[in-house]
CSV table of C-alpha atoms and ligand atoms in Angstrom, one decimal:
chain,number,residue,atom,x,y,z
A,28,MET,CA,25.2,17.0,5.2
A,29,ALA,CA,28.6,13.8,5.3
A,30,THR,CA,28.4,11.5,2.6
A,31,ALA,CA,28.9,8.0,3.4
A,32,VAL,CA,33.0,7.4,2.8
A,33,THR,CA,32.0,3.5,2.4
A,34,PRO,CA,28.4,2.2,1.5
A,35,LYS,CA,27.5,-0.2,3.9
A,36,VAL,CA,27.1,-3.3,2.2
A,37,TYR,CA,23.2,-5.4,2.4
A,38,LYS,CA,22.6,-8.7,1.3
A,39,ASN,CA,19.3,-11.3,0.1
A,40,TYR,CA,17.8,-13.0,3.5
A,41,ILE,CA,17.8,-16.6,1.8
A,42,ASN,CA,16.8,-20.1,3.9
A,43,GLY,CA,17.6,-18.0,7.1
A,44,GLU,CA,20.2,-15.7,5.7
A,45,TRP,CA,22.4,-12.6,4.7
A,46,VAL,CA,23.9,-13.3,1.7
A,47,ASP,CA,25.5,-12.1,-1.8
A,48,GLY,CA,23.1,-11.4,-5.3
A,49,SER,CA,24.2,-13.5,-7.8
A,50,GLY,CA,23.8,-9.8,-10.2
A,51,ALA,CA,26.4,-7.9,-11.1
A,52,ALA,CA,25.3,-4.6,-11.0
A,53,ALA,CA,24.2,-3.6,-7.1
A,54,ILE,CA,21.5,-1.0,-6.6
A,55,GLU,CA,22.0,2.2,-4.4
A,56,ASP,CA,20.0,3.2,-2.4
A,57,ARG,CA,20.1,7.6,-1.5
A,58,ASN,CA,18.4,9.7,0.6
A,59,PRO,CA,16.3,11.8,-1.7
A,60,ALA,CA,16.8,15.1,0.0
A,61,ASN,CA,20.4,15.1,-0.4
A,62,ARG,CA,21.3,12.6,-3.3
A,63,ASP,CA,25.2,12.7,-3.0
A,64,GLU,CA,23.5,10.9,0.9
A,65,LEU,CA,24.2,6.7,0.0
A,66,ILE,CA,22.4,4.3,2.7
A,67,GLY,CA,23.4,1.4,1.3
A,68,MET,CA,24.4,-0.8,-2.0
A,69,PHE,CA,22.1,-3.6,-2.5
A,70,PRO,CA,22.1,-6.9,-4.1
A,71,SER,CA,20.6,-6.3,-8.2
A,72,SER,CA,19.6,-9.9,-8.0
A,73,THR,CA,18.6,-12.5,-11.0
A,74,GLU,CA,16.5,-15.5,-11.3
A,75,ALA,CA,19.1,-17.7,-9.4
A,76,ASP,CA,18.8,-15.9,-7.1
A,77,VAL,CA,14.4,-15.8,-6.9
A,78,ASN,CA,14.9,-20.2,-7.9
A,79,ARG,CA,17.1,-20.6,-4.6
A,80,ALA,CA,14.7,-18.0,-2.7
A,81,VAL,CA,11.6,-20.3,-3.4
A,82,ASP,CA,13.4,-23.1,-3.1
A,83,ALA,CA,14.1,-22.2,0.7
A,84,ALA,CA,10.6,-21.2,0.6
A,85,LYS,CA,8.8,-24.6,-0.7
A,86,GLU,CA,11.3,-26.7,1.9
A,87,ALA,CA,10.2,-23.8,5.0
A,88,TYR,CA,6.2,-24.0,4.2
A,89,LYS,CA,6.6,-27.9,5.2
A,90,LYS,CA,6.9,-27.6,8.5
A,91,TRP,CA,5.5,-23.9,8.2
A,92,ARG,CA,2.5,-24.8,7.4
A,93,LEU,CA,2.0,-27.3,9.8
A,94,THR,CA,3.3,-25.3,13.1
A,95,PRO,CA,-0.5,-24.5,14.9
A,96,ALA,CA,-1.0,-20.7,14.2
A,97,PRO,CA,-1.3,-19.9,17.2
A,98,LYS,CA,2.3,-20.5,17.6
A,99,ARG,CA,2.9,-18.5,14.3
A,100,ALA,CA,1.2,-15.8,16.3
A,101,GLU,CA,3.8,-15.5,18.6
A,102,ILE,CA,6.5,-15.1,16.2
A,103,LEU,CA,4.2,-12.2,15.1
A,104,TYR,CA,3.6,-11.1,18.4
A,105,ARG,CA,7.3,-10.5,19.5
A,106,ALA,CA,7.7,-9.0,16.2
A,107,ALA,CA,5.9,-7.3,16.6
A,108,GLU,CA,6.8,-5.5,21.2
A,109,ILE,CA,10.4,-5.1,18.6
A,110,LEU,CA,9.4,-3.0,16.4
A,111,VAL,CA,8.4,-0.4,19.5
A,112,ALA,CA,11.4,-0.3,21.1
A,113,ARG,CA,12.6,0.0,18.1
A,114,LYS,CA,10.3,2.6,16.4
A,115,GLU,CA,12.0,5.8,16.2
A,116,ASP,CA,15.1,5.1,15.0
A,117,TYR,CA,13.2,2.6,11.8
A,118,ALA,CA,11.2,5.9,11.6
A,119,ARG,CA,14.8,8.3,11.1
A,120,GLU,CA,16.7,5.5,9.0
A,121,MET,CA,12.4,5.7,6.6
A,122,THR,CA,12.9,9.4,6.5
A,123,ARG,CA,16.2,9.1,5.3
A,124,GLU,CA,16.1,5.9,2.1
A,125,MET,CA,12.4,7.3,1.3
A,126,GLY,CA,11.9,11.1,1.9
A,127,LYS,CA,8.6,11.9,4.0
A,128,VAL,CA,8.7,13.6,7.0
A,129,LEU,CA,9.6,12.4,10.5
A,130,ALA,CA,5.8,12.3,11.6
A,131,GLU,CA,5.1,9.9,8.2
A,132,THR,CA,8.1,7.9,9.0
A,133,ARG,CA,6.5,7.1,12.6
A,134,GLY,CA,3.6,6.7,11.4
A,135,ASP,CA,4.3,4.0,8.9
A,136,VAL,CA,6.3,1.6,11.2
A,137,GLN,CA,3.3,2.2,13.6
A,138,GLU,CA,1.2,0.7,10.5
A,139,ALA,CA,3.6,-2.3,10.6
A,140,ILE,CA,3.4,-2.5,14.2
A,141,ASP,CA,-0.4,-2.0,13.8
A,142,MET,CA,-1.2,-5.2,11.5
A,143,THR,CA,1.5,-7.4,13.1
A,144,TYR,CA,0.1,-7.1,15.8
A,145,LEU,CA,-3.3,-7.9,14.6
A,146,MET,CA,-2.2,-10.8,12.2
A,147,ALA,CA,-1.1,-11.6,15.6
A,148,GLY,CA,-4.4,-11.5,17.4
A,149,GLU,CA,-5.6,-13.5,14.3
A,150,GLY,CA,-3.2,-16.3,14.8
A,151,ARG,CA,-5.7,-17.4,17.9
A,152,ARG,CA,-9.2,-16.6,15.3
A,153,LEU,CA,-9.1,-17.7,11.4
A,154,TYR,CA,-12.1,-18.3,12.0
A,155,GLY,CA,-14.3,-21.3,9.3
A,156,GLN,CA,-17.2,-21.9,9.4
A,157,THR,CA,-19.2,-24.9,11.1
A,158,THR,CA,-23.1,-25.7,10.1
A,159,PRO,CA,-25.6,-28.2,10.3
A,160,SER,CA,-25.8,-30.7,7.8
A,161,GLU,CA,-28.5,-31.9,5.3
A,162,LEU,CA,-27.8,-35.7,6.9
A,163,PRO,CA,-28.2,-36.7,9.8
A,164,ASP,CA,-25.0,-37.5,12.3
A,165,LYS,CA,-23.2,-36.0,9.4
A,166,PHE,CA,-20.4,-33.1,10.7
A,167,ALA,CA,-20.4,-30.3,8.7
A,168,MET,CA,-17.5,-27.0,8.4
A,169,SER,CA,-15.3,-24.9,6.6
A,170,VAL,CA,-11.2,-24.4,7.3
A,171,ARG,CA,-9.0,-21.8,5.7
A,172,ALA,CA,-5.7,-23.6,4.6
A,173,PRO,CA,-2.1,-22.1,3.8
A,174,ILE,CA,-1.4,-22.1,0.0
A,175,GLY,CA,2.1,-22.6,-0.2
A,176,VAL,CA,4.0,-19.7,-1.1
A,177,ALA,CA,3.9,-16.4,-1.7
A,178,GLY,CA,5.4,-13.7,-3.6
A,179,LEU,CA,5.5,-10.1,-3.0
A,180,VAL,CA,6.2,-6.9,-4.1
A,181,THR,CA,6.2,-3.9,-2.9
A,182,PRO,CA,6.6,0.0,-2.9
A,183,TRP,CA,8.5,2.3,-2.2
A,184,ASN,CA,6.4,5.1,-0.3
A,185,PHE,CA,5.4,3.0,2.4
A,186,PRO,CA,8.2,0.8,2.5
A,187,MET,CA,7.4,-0.8,5.9
A,188,ALA,CA,4.4,-0.7,6.4
A,189,ILE,CA,3.1,-2.7,3.2
A,190,PRO,CA,5.4,-5.6,3.6
A,191,SER,CA,4.4,-5.6,6.7
A,192,TRP,CA,0.2,-5.9,4.5
A,193,LYS,CA,1.6,-9.1,2.2
A,194,ILE,CA,3.9,-10.9,4.9
A,195,ALA,CA,1.6,-10.9,8.3
A,196,PRO,CA,-1.2,-11.9,7.1
A,197,ALA,CA,0.6,-14.9,4.8
A,198,LEU,CA,2.9,-15.7,7.0
A,199,VAL,CA,-0.4,-15.9,9.7
A,200,CYS,CA,-2.0,-18.7,7.4
A,201,GLY,CA,0.8,-20.7,7.7
A,202,ASN,CA,2.2,-20.0,3.3
A,203,THR,CA,5.9,-18.9,3.6
A,204,VAL,CA,7.6,-15.2,1.1
A,205,VAL,CA,9.4,-13.9,-1.3
A,206,LEU,CA,9.7,-10.8,-0.9
A,207,LYS,CA,10.9,-8.0,-3.4
A,208,PRO,CA,10.7,-4.7,-2.2
A,209,ALA,CA,11.3,-2.0,-3.4
A,210,GLU,CA,14.6,-0.6,-5.8
A,211,ASP,CA,14.4,2.7,-3.1
A,212,THR,CA,13.5,1.8,-0.3
A,213,PRO,CA,15.1,-1.7,0.9
A,214,PHE,CA,16.3,-1.0,3.5
A,215,SER,CA,13.3,-0.5,5.4
A,216,SER,CA,11.5,-3.8,4.7
A,217,TYR,CA,15.5,-5.8,5.7
A,218,ASN,CA,14.8,-3.8,8.9
A,219,TYR,CA,11.1,-5.5,9.3
A,220,VAL,CA,11.9,-9.0,8.1
A,221,GLN,CA,15.5,-8.7,10.6
A,222,VAL,CA,13.0,-7.8,13.5
A,223,LEU,CA,10.9,-10.9,11.6
A,224,ALA,CA,13.9,-13.0,11.9
A,225,GLU,CA,14.8,-12.3,15.4
A,226,ALA,CA,11.7,-13.3,16.4
A,227,GLY,CA,12.3,-16.4,15.9
A,228,LEU,CA,11.6,-17.3,12.6
A,229,PRO,CA,12.6,-20.2,10.7
A,230,ALA,CA,15.1,-20.0,8.3
A,231,GLY,CA,13.2,-19.9,4.8
A,232,VAL,CA,9.8,-18.9,6.1
A,233,VAL,CA,11.0,-15.1,5.0
A,234,ASN,CA,12.7,-14.5,2.2
A,235,VAL,CA,13.9,-11.1,0.6
A,236,VAL,CA,15.1,-10.8,-3.0
A,237,ASN,CA,16.4,-7.5,-3.4
A,238,GLY,CA,16.2,-6.4,-7.6
A,239,ASP,CA,14.1,-4.5,-10.1
A,240,GLY,CA,11.2,-5.9,-11.4
A,241,PRO,CA,12.3,-7.5,-15.1
A,242,GLY,CA,15.2,-8.8,-13.3
A,243,ALA,CA,14.1,-9.7,-10.0
A,244,GLY,CA,10.2,-8.9,-9.7
A,245,ALA,CA,9.4,-11.1,-13.5
A,246,PRO,CA,10.5,-14.4,-11.9
A,247,LEU,CA,9.2,-14.2,-9.3
A,248,VAL,CA,5.7,-13.8,-10.7
A,249,LYS,CA,5.7,-16.4,-12.4
A,250,HIS,CA,8.0,-19.4,-11.0
A,251,ARG,CA,5.7,-22.4,-10.9
A,252,ASP,CA,6.5,-23.0,-7.1
A,253,VAL,CA,4.5,-19.7,-6.4
A,254,GLY,CA,1.2,-20.0,-5.7
A,255,LEU,CA,0.1,-16.5,-5.3
A,256,VAL,CA,1.4,-12.8,-5.6
A,257,SER,CA,0.8,-10.0,-4.5
A,258,PHE,CA,1.8,-6.3,-6.0
A,259,THR,CA,1.0,-3.0,-4.9
A,260,GLY,CA,2.3,-0.7,-7.6
A,261,SER,CA,1.6,1.5,-10.9
A,262,THR,CA,-1.7,-0.8,-12.8
A,263,GLU,CA,0.7,-0.8,-16.0
A,264,VAL,CA,2.9,-3.1,-13.8
A,265,GLY,CA,0.1,-4.3,-11.8
A,266,ARG,CA,-1.8,-5.9,-15.6
A,267,ILE,CA,1.6,-7.2,-16.4
A,268,ILE,CA,1.1,-9.1,-13.7
A,269,SER,CA,-1.7,-10.2,-14.2
A,270,GLU,CA,-1.5,-11.7,-17.6
A,271,THR,CA,2.0,-12.8,-16.3
A,272,CYS,CA,-0.3,-15.1,-13.5
A,273,ALA,CA,-3.7,-16.1,-15.9
A,274,PRO,CA,-2.2,-18.9,-18.0
A,275,THR,CA,-1.4,-20.2,-14.1
A,276,PHE,CA,-4.4,-20.3,-12.4
A,277,LYS,CA,-2.3,-18.5,-10.0
A,278,LYS,CA,-4.0,-16.8,-7.7
A,279,CYS,CA,-3.2,-12.5,-7.3
A,280,HIS,CA,-3.4,-9.8,-5.6
A,281,LEU,CA,-3.0,-5.9,-7.3
A,282,GLU,CA,-3.7,-2.4,-5.0
A,283,MET,CA,-2.6,-0.2,-8.2
A,284,GLY,CA,-3.0,3.0,-8.8
A,285,GLY,CA,-5.0,6.2,-8.5
A,286,LYS,CA,-7.4,9.2,-8.3
A,287,ASN,CA,-9.0,10.0,-5.7
A,288,ILE,CA,-10.7,13.3,-4.6
A,289,ILE,CA,-12.0,15.2,-1.8
A,290,ILE,CA,-15.8,16.6,-2.2
A,291,VAL,CA,-16.6,19.9,-0.2
A,292,MET,CA,-20.0,20.8,-0.2
A,293,ASP,CA,-21.1,24.1,0.8
A,294,ASP,CA,-22.6,23.4,4.0
A,295,ALA,CA,-19.0,22.0,4.6
A,296,ASN,CA,-16.5,23.4,7.6
A,297,LEU,CA,-14.8,24.9,5.1
A,298,ASP,CA,-11.4,25.8,7.0
A,299,LEU,CA,-11.4,21.8,7.9
A,300,ALA,CA,-12.0,20.6,4.7
A,301,VAL,CA,-8.9,23.1,3.6
A,302,ASP,CA,-7.2,20.4,6.6
A,303,GLY,CA,-8.2,17.6,4.6
A,304,ALA,CA,-6.8,18.8,1.4
A,305,ILE,CA,-3.2,20.1,3.1
A,306,TRP,CA,-3.0,17.0,4.2
A,307,GLY,CA,-4.4,14.8,2.1
A,308,GLY,CA,-3.3,16.4,-1.4
A,309,PHE,CA,0.4,17.2,-0.8
A,310,GLY,CA,0.8,14.3,2.6
A,311,THR,CA,3.5,12.0,1.3
A,312,THR,CA,3.9,14.5,-1.0
A,313,GLY,CA,1.7,13.7,-2.9
A,314,GLN,CA,2.6,10.2,-3.1
A,315,ARG,CA,0.3,7.9,-1.7
A,316,CYS,CA,-2.2,5.4,-3.5
A,317,THR,CA,-4.8,7.2,-1.7
A,318,ALA,CA,-4.0,11.5,-2.0
A,319,ALA,CA,-6.4,13.7,-3.4
A,320,SER,CA,-5.7,14.0,-6.1
A,321,ARG,CA,-8.6,16.4,-7.2
A,322,ILE,CA,-10.5,18.4,-4.3
A,323,ALA,CA,-14.6,18.6,-6.1
A,324,VAL,CA,-16.2,21.9,-4.6
A,325,HIS,CA,-19.5,24.4,-4.6
A,326,LYS,CA,-19.8,27.2,-6.5
A,327,LYS,CA,-20.7,29.0,-3.7
A,328,VAL,CA,-18.1,28.8,-2.0
A,329,TYR,CA,-15.0,28.1,-4.6
A,330,ALA,CA,-13.5,31.1,-4.4
A,331,GLU,CA,-13.4,31.2,-0.5
A,332,PHE,CA,-12.7,27.2,-0.4
A,333,THR,CA,-9.4,28.0,-3.1
A,334,GLY,CA,-8.5,31.0,-1.6
A,335,LYS,CA,-7.5,29.4,1.8
A,336,LEU,CA,-6.3,26.9,0.0
A,337,ILE,CA,-3.6,28.6,-1.6
A,338,GLU,CA,-2.3,30.6,1.4
A,339,ARG,CA,-2.2,27.8,3.2
A,340,ALA,CA,-0.9,25.8,0.1
A,341,LYS,CA,2.3,28.5,0.1
A,342,ALA,CA,2.2,28.4,3.0
A,343,LEU,CA,4.2,25.0,3.4
A,344,ARG,CA,7.8,24.3,4.1
A,345,VAL,CA,9.6,21.5,1.3
A,346,GLY,CA,12.7,19.9,2.0
A,347,ASP,CA,14.8,16.9,4.7
A,348,GLY,CA,11.9,15.2,6.0
A,349,LEU,CA,14.8,15.3,9.3
A,350,ASP,CA,14.0,18.8,9.3
A,351,PRO,CA,10.9,19.4,12.4
A,352,LYS,CA,10.4,22.6,10.6
A,353,THR,CA,9.5,20.4,7.2
A,354,ASP,CA,5.8,20.1,6.2
A,355,MET,CA,6.4,18.2,2.8
A,356,GLY,CA,9.3,16.8,1.9
A,357,PRO,CA,10.9,15.0,-1.5
A,358,SER,CA,9.5,13.0,-4.3
A,359,ILE,CA,11.6,9.2,-4.2
A,360,ASN,CA,13.8,10.2,-7.6
A,361,GLU,CA,14.1,12.6,-10.5
A,362,GLN,CA,12.4,10.2,-12.9
A,363,GLN,CA,8.5,10.6,-10.3
A,364,LEU,CA,9.9,14.0,-9.9
A,365,GLN,CA,9.9,14.2,-13.6
A,366,THR,CA,6.2,12.9,-13.9
A,367,VAL,CA,5.0,15.8,-11.9
A,368,ILE,CA,6.9,18.4,-13.5
A,369,LYS,CA,5.5,16.8,-16.8
A,370,TYR,CA,1.8,17.1,-15.6
A,371,VAL,CA,1.8,20.0,-14.5
A,372,GLU,CA,3.3,21.5,-18.2
A,373,ILE,CA,-0.1,18.9,-18.9
A,374,GLY,CA,-1.8,21.0,-17.4
A,375,LYS,CA,-0.4,24.1,-18.9
A,376,ASN,CA,-1.4,23.9,-22.2
A,377,GLU,CA,-4.5,22.0,-21.2
A,378,GLY,CA,-5.8,25.6,-19.8
A,379,ALA,CA,-5.8,24.7,-16.1
A,380,LYS,CA,-5.3,28.6,-14.0
A,381,LEU,CA,-2.1,27.2,-11.8
A,382,VAL,CA,-2.1,29.2,-8.7
A,383,ALA,CA,0.3,27.4,-6.5
A,384,GLY,CA,3.9,26.2,-6.7
A,385,GLY,CA,4.4,25.2,-10.6
A,386,HIS,CA,7.6,25.1,-9.9
A,387,ARG,CA,10.7,22.4,-9.3
A,388,LEU,CA,13.2,23.7,-6.1
A,389,ASP,CA,16.0,22.7,-6.9
A,390,SER,CA,19.2,25.6,-5.2
A,391,GLY,CA,20.1,26.7,-2.2
A,392,VAL,CA,18.9,24.0,0.8
A,393,HIS,CA,16.7,22.0,-1.8
A,394,ALA,CA,20.5,21.8,-4.5
A,395,ARG,CA,21.1,18.0,-3.7
A,396,GLY,CA,17.9,16.6,-3.9
A,397,TRP,CA,14.3,15.5,-6.0
A,398,PHE,CA,11.6,18.9,-5.0
A,399,HIS,CA,8.7,20.8,-6.2
A,400,GLU,CA,6.5,22.9,-5.0
A,401,PRO,CA,3.4,22.2,-3.7
A,402,THR,CA,1.1,23.0,-7.2
A,403,ILE,CA,-2.8,23.8,-6.8
A,404,PHE,CA,-4.2,24.4,-10.5
A,405,ILE,CA,-7.4,25.6,-10.6
A,406,ASP,CA,-11.1,26.2,-12.3
A,407,VAL,CA,-9.7,22.4,-13.4
A,408,ASN,CA,-11.7,20.7,-16.3
A,409,PRO,CA,-12.4,17.1,-14.9
A,410,ARG,CA,-12.1,15.9,-18.2
A,411,MET,CA,-8.3,17.1,-18.7
A,412,ARG,CA,-5.8,15.1,-18.0
A,413,ILE,CA,-4.2,16.0,-15.0
A,414,ALA,CA,-7.5,15.5,-13.5
A,415,GLN,CA,-8.1,11.9,-14.6
A,416,GLU,CA,-4.1,10.5,-14.2
A,417,GLU,CA,-2.4,9.9,-12.0
A,418,ILE,CA,0.0,11.7,-10.9
A,419,PHE,CA,1.4,10.5,-7.8
A,420,GLY,CA,3.3,14.0,-6.3
A,421,PRO,CA,2.4,17.8,-4.5
A,422,VAL,CA,-0.6,18.6,-7.7
A,423,ILE,CA,-3.4,19.4,-6.8
A,424,SER,CA,-6.8,20.0,-9.1
A,425,THR,CA,-9.3,22.7,-7.6
A,426,ILE,CA,-12.8,21.5,-9.9
A,427,PRO,CA,-16.4,23.7,-9.5
A,428,PHE,CA,-19.3,21.8,-9.4
A,429,SER,CA,-23.1,22.9,-8.0
A,430,THR,CA,-25.5,20.0,-7.2
A,431,LEU,CA,-24.6,16.4,-4.9
A,432,ASP,CA,-25.1,14.8,-8.4
A,433,GLU,CA,-22.5,16.1,-10.2
A,434,ALA,CA,-19.8,15.5,-7.8
A,435,ILE,CA,-21.0,11.9,-7.8
A,436,GLU,CA,-20.3,12.5,-11.5
A,437,ILE,CA,-16.6,13.9,-11.5
A,438,ALA,CA,-15.9,11.3,-8.9
A,439,ASN,CA,-16.4,8.4,-10.4
A,440,GLY,CA,-15.4,10.1,-13.9
A,441,VAL,CA,-12.3,8.2,-13.3
A,442,VAL,CA,-10.2,5.1,-14.7
A,443,TYR,CA,-9.5,4.5,-11.0
A,444,GLY,CA,-11.8,3.5,-8.2
A,445,LEU,CA,-9.0,4.0,-4.7
A,446,SER,CA,-10.6,7.1,-1.9
A,447,SER,CA,-12.8,9.5,-1.6
A,448,SER,CA,-14.1,12.0,0.7
A,449,ILE,CA,-17.3,14.5,1.5
A,450,TYR,CA,-17.1,17.0,3.7
A,451,THR,CA,-20.8,18.2,4.9
A,452,ARG,CA,-22.7,18.9,8.3
A,453,ASN,CA,-26.0,17.7,6.3
A,454,VAL,CA,-26.4,13.9,7.3
A,455,ASN,CA,-28.8,12.9,3.8
A,456,THR,CA,-25.8,13.7,1.8
A,457,ALA,CA,-22.8,12.2,3.6
A,458,TYR,CA,-25.2,8.6,3.6
A,459,ARG,CA,-26.4,9.4,-0.3
A,460,ALA,CA,-22.6,10.2,-1.4
A,461,GLN,CA,-20.9,7.1,0.7
A,462,ARG,CA,-23.2,5.3,-1.5
A,463,ASP,CA,-22.3,6.3,-4.7
A,464,LEU,CA,-19.3,6.7,-4.4
A,465,GLU,CA,-17.6,4.1,-6.7
A,466,THR,CA,-14.7,3.0,-4.0
A,467,GLY,CA,-13.5,1.3,-2.1
A,468,ILE,CA,-13.0,3.3,0.3
A,469,VAL,CA,-14.6,6.1,1.7
A,470,TYR,CA,-14.9,8.6,4.3
A,471,VAL,CA,-17.0,12.5,5.2
A,472,ASN,CA,-15.1,14.8,7.1
A,473,ALA,CA,-11.8,13.7,6.8
A,474,PRO,CA,-9.3,13.6,4.5
A,475,THR,CA,-8.8,10.7,1.6
A,476,ILE,CA,-5.1,9.5,3.2
A,477,GLY,CA,-5.5,7.3,6.7
A,478,ALA,CA,-6.7,4.7,7.1
A,479,GLU,CA,-6.4,2.1,9.4
A,480,THR,CA,-4.9,-1.8,9.7
A,481,HIS,CA,-8.0,-3.5,10.9
A,482,LEU,CA,-10.4,-2.7,7.7
A,483,PRO,CA,-10.0,-4.0,3.7
A,484,PHE,CA,-8.7,-1.6,1.6
A,485,GLY,CA,-7.8,-1.7,-1.3
A,486,GLY,CA,-9.9,-0.5,-4.3
A,487,ILE,CA,-12.1,-1.6,-7.7
A,488,LYS,CA,-12.3,-0.7,-11.4
A,489,ASN,CA,-8.4,0.0,-12.5
A,490,THR,CA,-7.5,0.1,-8.9
A,491,GLY,CA,-7.9,-3.7,-7.7
A,492,ASN,CA,-9.0,-6.6,-8.8
A,493,GLY,CA,-11.3,-7.5,-6.4
A,494,HIS,CA,-9.4,-8.7,-3.6
A,495,ARG,CA,-8.8,-6.3,-0.5
A,496,GLU,CA,-5.9,-6.6,2.4
A,497,SER,CA,-5.9,-5.3,5.6
A,498,GLY,CA,-8.3,-5.9,7.9
A,499,PRO,CA,-9.5,-10.6,8.7
A,500,ALA,CA,-10.6,-9.3,5.2
A,501,ALA,CA,-7.0,-10.6,3.7
A,502,LEU,CA,-6.7,-13.4,5.0
A,503,ASP,CA,-9.7,-14.6,2.9
A,504,PHE,CA,-6.5,-13.6,0.5
A,505,TYR,CA,-4.1,-15.4,2.2
A,506,THR,CA,-6.1,-19.2,2.1
A,507,GLU,CA,-8.0,-21.1,0.4
A,508,TRP,CA,-11.7,-22.4,2.5
A,509,LYS,CA,-11.7,-25.9,2.0
A,510,SER,CA,-14.5,-27.8,2.8
A,511,LEU,CA,-14.9,-30.5,5.4
A,512,TYR,CA,-18.4,-33.4,5.8
A,513,ILE,CA,-17.2,-36.3,8.6
A,514,ASP,CA,-20.3,-38.8,8.4
A,515,TYR,CA,-20.8,-40.6,11.7
A,516,SER,CA,-23.3,-43.3,11.0
A,517,ASP,CA,-22.0,-46.6,9.8
A,518,LYS,CA,-23.4,-46.5,6.6
A,519,LEU,CA,-23.4,-45.2,2.8
A,520,GLN,CA,-25.5,-42.1,3.4
A,521,ARG,CA,-26.2,-40.1,-0.6
A,522,ALA,CA,-26.4,-36.4,-0.1
A,523,GLN,CA,-29.9,-35.0,-0.7
A,524,ILE,CA,-29.5,-34.0,-4.3
A,525,ASP,CA,-28.4,-38.2,-4.8
A,526,ASN,CA,-31.4,-38.7,-3.1
A,527,ALA,CA,-34.6,-37.1,-4.3
A,528,GLU,CA,-37.9,-39.4,-4.0
B,7,LIG,C1,-0.4,3.3,-0.2
B,7,LIG,O1,-1.3,4.8,0.0
B,7,LIG,O2,-0.3,2.7,-1.0
B,7,LIG,O3,-4.8,5.3,4.4
B,7,LIG,C2,-1.0,3.1,1.6
B,7,LIG,C3,-3.7,5.6,4.2
B,7,LIG,C4,-2.0,4.8,4.1
B,7,LIG,C5,-1.9,4.2,4.0
B,7,LIG,C6,-1.5,4.3,2.2
B,7,LIG,N1,-2.8,4.1,5.6
B,7,LIG,O4,-3.1,6.3,3.4
């Protein structure tokens, strides 16, 4: 593939203008399927850029918070309409910078469309409560109040969808935004913000500061004028962000790692379960927070299931996501690929049986990309590191079990709690599993990936810190409740507690 001669240079977006960053270096956005292909150069920003962006957001907040929510929402609606028209172009550009196959990048843009429409609809809801007062001639209600400047730090695996999960609710609620997009995939986030600008968003309401975590993310998170922080990424970074927010009690939403499981019962439709495991485990090259990296299979069907799974995994075509024949794209970068390689070694040393894949692909069409074979370990002990730690790559561990109780114990025996799934035809088994699986999302007869935008998204344990995004639940993070009382009795009325006889 041709190498760009003069790479396009992209900028930060501050106060309605595209401006240079003040950092000396620039960040290269490269195609993970062909590292010779430079998508563009993005600013490596510093604290000075962050400060300018936060100042702009703080200033814009004064007007934006007073703009009626249905009017704020109309801009989101227009943005969604533009995204619909450009879906194919943005999907292609996303495959070039992120690597996942075109069908999946179309899905990523679609998720941004869905979220933007959904939050546009919230502009005419943003419901609070009205409720009777305990006193006569007194009215009581609660409303959602915006908070101020939201600092958003987003990952590379859903480079348009996840920024939209955070930006759209932040805006409809009346907050303004400074976004620090992932340095591996800044272009798709740029495209989303460009669309918002075209849809008529006033200057300063959304700002983008590109850069890495220490250079741009850290100053954003700790900035005293940033009133809320939302982060999706690793548990290690999430912990640092949580600690940074704690001293000032900054509102902080964290969406972190996962070690998601599919449980296959002996009464499951096995072919359906194999479909689910392949899609859940190898979709997005295993680089979803929701990816199924553990497949627990009932001993009665274990041999048959793993046989089918291995056959299917070996048949997957790995390559450039723009090629319609490709089933699975590359890892995002060398470091991520090295993590995959490291865990394959760990699995082998732990005594798990490697039965498919296990190697980096680096010759022929794969020579210039960060490719790895779809990899399966069988007979994995649930305590092994490959069954405990997030790998974020195309590696599945299958674990045999004998009873539902044992499967649930295996499922819950990890520090994470994002998504889980069970394949069974028994309604009692399904309901028991949905009750007992300790994850924020539970599927029956569907894989661990594929959450819809209008339901709460998030996890428990080391995956999250109690907040949810997506759906109306997101509004709880991006607003504070304000309780309003109106006394129209024209006299001092004491509350019931102050009126005790
Ligand atoms: C993520 O991997 O961080 O549920 C998000 C899913 C997608 C979102 C994944 N809708 O798989």
